[in-house]
Coordinates of C-alpha atoms in Angstrom, one line a residue:
X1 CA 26.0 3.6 18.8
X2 CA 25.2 0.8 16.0
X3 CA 22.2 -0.8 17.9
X4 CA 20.9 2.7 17.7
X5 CA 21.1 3.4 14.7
X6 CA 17.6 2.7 13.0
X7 CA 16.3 2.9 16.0
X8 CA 13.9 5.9 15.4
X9 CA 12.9 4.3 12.2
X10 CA 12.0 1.0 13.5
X11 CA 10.0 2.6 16.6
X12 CA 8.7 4.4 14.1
X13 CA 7.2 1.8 11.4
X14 CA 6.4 -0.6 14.4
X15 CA 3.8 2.3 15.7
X16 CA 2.3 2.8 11.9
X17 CA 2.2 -1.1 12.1
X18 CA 0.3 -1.2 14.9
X19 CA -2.0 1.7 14.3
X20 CA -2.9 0.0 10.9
X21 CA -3.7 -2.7 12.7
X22 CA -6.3 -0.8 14.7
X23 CA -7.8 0.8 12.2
X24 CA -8.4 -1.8 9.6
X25 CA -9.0 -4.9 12.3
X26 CA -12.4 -4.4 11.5
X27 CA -13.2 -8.5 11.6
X28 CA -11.5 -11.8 12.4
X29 CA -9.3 -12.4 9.2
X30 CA -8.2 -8.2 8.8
X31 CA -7.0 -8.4 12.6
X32 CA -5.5 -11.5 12.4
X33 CA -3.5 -10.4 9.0
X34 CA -2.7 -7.3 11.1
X35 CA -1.1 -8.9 14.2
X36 CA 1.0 -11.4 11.8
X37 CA 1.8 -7.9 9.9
X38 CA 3.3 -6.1 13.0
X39 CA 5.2 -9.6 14.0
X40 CA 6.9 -10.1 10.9
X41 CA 7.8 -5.9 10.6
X42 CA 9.5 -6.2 13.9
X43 CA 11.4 -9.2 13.4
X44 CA 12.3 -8.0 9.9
X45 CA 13.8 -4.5 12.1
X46 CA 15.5 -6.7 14.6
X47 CA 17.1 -9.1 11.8
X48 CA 17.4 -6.1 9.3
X49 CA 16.1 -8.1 6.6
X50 CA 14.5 -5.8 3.9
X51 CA 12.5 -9.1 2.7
X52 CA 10.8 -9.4 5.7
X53 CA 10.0 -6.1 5.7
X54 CA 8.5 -6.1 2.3
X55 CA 6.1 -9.4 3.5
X56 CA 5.0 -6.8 6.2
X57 CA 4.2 -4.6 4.4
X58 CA 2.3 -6.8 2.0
X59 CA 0.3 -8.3 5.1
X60 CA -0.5 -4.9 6.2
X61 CA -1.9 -4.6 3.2
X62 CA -3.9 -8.1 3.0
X63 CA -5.5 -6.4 5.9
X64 CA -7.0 -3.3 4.2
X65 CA -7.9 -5.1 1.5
X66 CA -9.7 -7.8 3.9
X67 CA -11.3 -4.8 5.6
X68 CA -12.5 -3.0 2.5
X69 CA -13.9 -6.6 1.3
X70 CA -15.7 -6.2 4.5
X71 CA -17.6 -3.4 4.1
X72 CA -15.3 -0.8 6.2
X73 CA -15.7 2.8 5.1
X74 CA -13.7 5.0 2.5
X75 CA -12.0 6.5 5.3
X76 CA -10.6 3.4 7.3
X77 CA -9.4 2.2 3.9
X78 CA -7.4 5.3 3.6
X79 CA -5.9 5.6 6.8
X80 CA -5.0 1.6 6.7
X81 CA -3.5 2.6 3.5
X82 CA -1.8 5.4 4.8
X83 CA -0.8 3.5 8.0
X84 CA 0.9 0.4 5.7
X85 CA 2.9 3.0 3.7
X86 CA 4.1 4.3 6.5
X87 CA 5.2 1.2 8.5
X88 CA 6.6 -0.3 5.0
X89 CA 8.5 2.6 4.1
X90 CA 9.8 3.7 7.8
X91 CA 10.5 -0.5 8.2
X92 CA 12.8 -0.3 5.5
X93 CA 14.6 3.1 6.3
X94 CA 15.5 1.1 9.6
X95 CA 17.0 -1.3 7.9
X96 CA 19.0 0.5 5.2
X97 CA 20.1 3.2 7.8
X98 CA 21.8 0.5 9.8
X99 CA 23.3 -0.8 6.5
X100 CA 25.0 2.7 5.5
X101 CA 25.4 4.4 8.4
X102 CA 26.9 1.9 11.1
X103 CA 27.6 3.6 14.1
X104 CA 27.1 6.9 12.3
X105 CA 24.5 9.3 14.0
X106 CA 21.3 9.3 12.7
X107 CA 19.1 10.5 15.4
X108 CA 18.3 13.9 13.6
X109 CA 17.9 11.9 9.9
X110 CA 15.6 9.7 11.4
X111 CA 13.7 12.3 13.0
X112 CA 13.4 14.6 10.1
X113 CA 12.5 11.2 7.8
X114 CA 9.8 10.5 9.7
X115 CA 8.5 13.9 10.1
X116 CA 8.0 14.4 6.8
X117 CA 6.8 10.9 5.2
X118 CA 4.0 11.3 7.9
X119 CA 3.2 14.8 6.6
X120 CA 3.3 13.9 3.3
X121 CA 1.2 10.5 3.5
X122 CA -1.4 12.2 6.5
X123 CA -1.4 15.5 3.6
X124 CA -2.2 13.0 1.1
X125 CA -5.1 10.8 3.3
X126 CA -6.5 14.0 4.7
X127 CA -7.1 15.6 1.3
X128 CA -8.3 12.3 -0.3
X129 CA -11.1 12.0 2.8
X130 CA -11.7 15.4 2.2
X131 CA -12.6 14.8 -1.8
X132 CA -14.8 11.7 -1.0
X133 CA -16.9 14.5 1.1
X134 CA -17.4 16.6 -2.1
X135 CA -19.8 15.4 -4.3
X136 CA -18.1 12.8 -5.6
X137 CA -19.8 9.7 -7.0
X138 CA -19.8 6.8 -4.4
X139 CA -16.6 4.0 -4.9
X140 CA -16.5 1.0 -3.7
X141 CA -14.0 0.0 -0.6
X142 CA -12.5 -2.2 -2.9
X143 CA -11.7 0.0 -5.7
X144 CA -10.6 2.5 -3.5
X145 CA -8.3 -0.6 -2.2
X146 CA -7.3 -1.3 -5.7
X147 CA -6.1 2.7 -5.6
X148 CA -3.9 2.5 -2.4
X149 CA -2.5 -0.9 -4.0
X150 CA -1.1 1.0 -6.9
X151 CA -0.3 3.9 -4.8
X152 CA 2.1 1.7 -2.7
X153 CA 3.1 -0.2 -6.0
X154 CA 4.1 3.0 -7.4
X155 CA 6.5 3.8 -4.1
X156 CA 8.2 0.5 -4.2
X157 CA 9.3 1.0 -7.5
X158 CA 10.5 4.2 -7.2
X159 CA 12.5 3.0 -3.9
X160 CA 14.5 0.4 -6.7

């Protein structure tokens, strides 16, 4: 039962990885920091090591901030964002799950874990695409990057 434990996690973060990765490859240098993203998340599952999660995530990341830099639109940015907090967060949930549960079950925690980060962070992108359609002045990718930055700054601290 141990080498299943994390297991829905770990699916789960490598499918946010890899749907980030679509999203954001909008050019060269955003896909290529994607694919080294979804690499270094599943190695960091298989070898539970939350540091490798963590670089992951922060590649996930290079690659929405590489896209915004590009010119990709408000809402590509958001769902990238969206995408990398999700694969970060479900990434490490693998990994600490294995840690404290061992061969504990943990089919229905991991299930109801991912169910609701991905109906809190898709609530959150949905409503933030939904403002940029209200007459809102124009921002900048990049700014808006700078917003999901702090956004997933501000989950990593509260996870310490």
């Amino acid at each position: 039962m141990t080498a299943r434990t994390g297991l829905v996690c770990g699916g789960a973060a490598g499918l946010a990885g890899v749907a980030t990765l679509f999203v954001a490859g909008v050019g060269t240098a955003a896909t290529a920091a994607g694919v080294a993203a979804v690499v270094v998340l599943g190695g960091g599952v298989l070898v539970r090591s939350g540091r490798l999660v963590d670089l992951a995530g922060a590649a996930l990341f290079l690659e929405v901030l590489v896209a915004a830099l590009q010119g990709a639109s408000a809402t590509t940015v958001l769902a990238g964002g969206g995408g990398t907090v999700l694969a970060w967060t479900f990434g490490h949930a693998a990994v600490d799950l294995r840690d404290d549960l061992g061969t504990g079950p943990s089919v229905t925690v991991e299930s109801a874990h991912v169910a609701g980060t991905t109906a809190l962070v898709g609530v959150a992108v949905a409503v933030t695409t939904l403002l940029f359609g209200v007459d809102v002045p124009r921002l900048p990718p990049l700014a808006l990057a700078s917003v999901v930055l702090g956004a997933i700054a501000l989950t990593a601290a509260l996870r310490r």
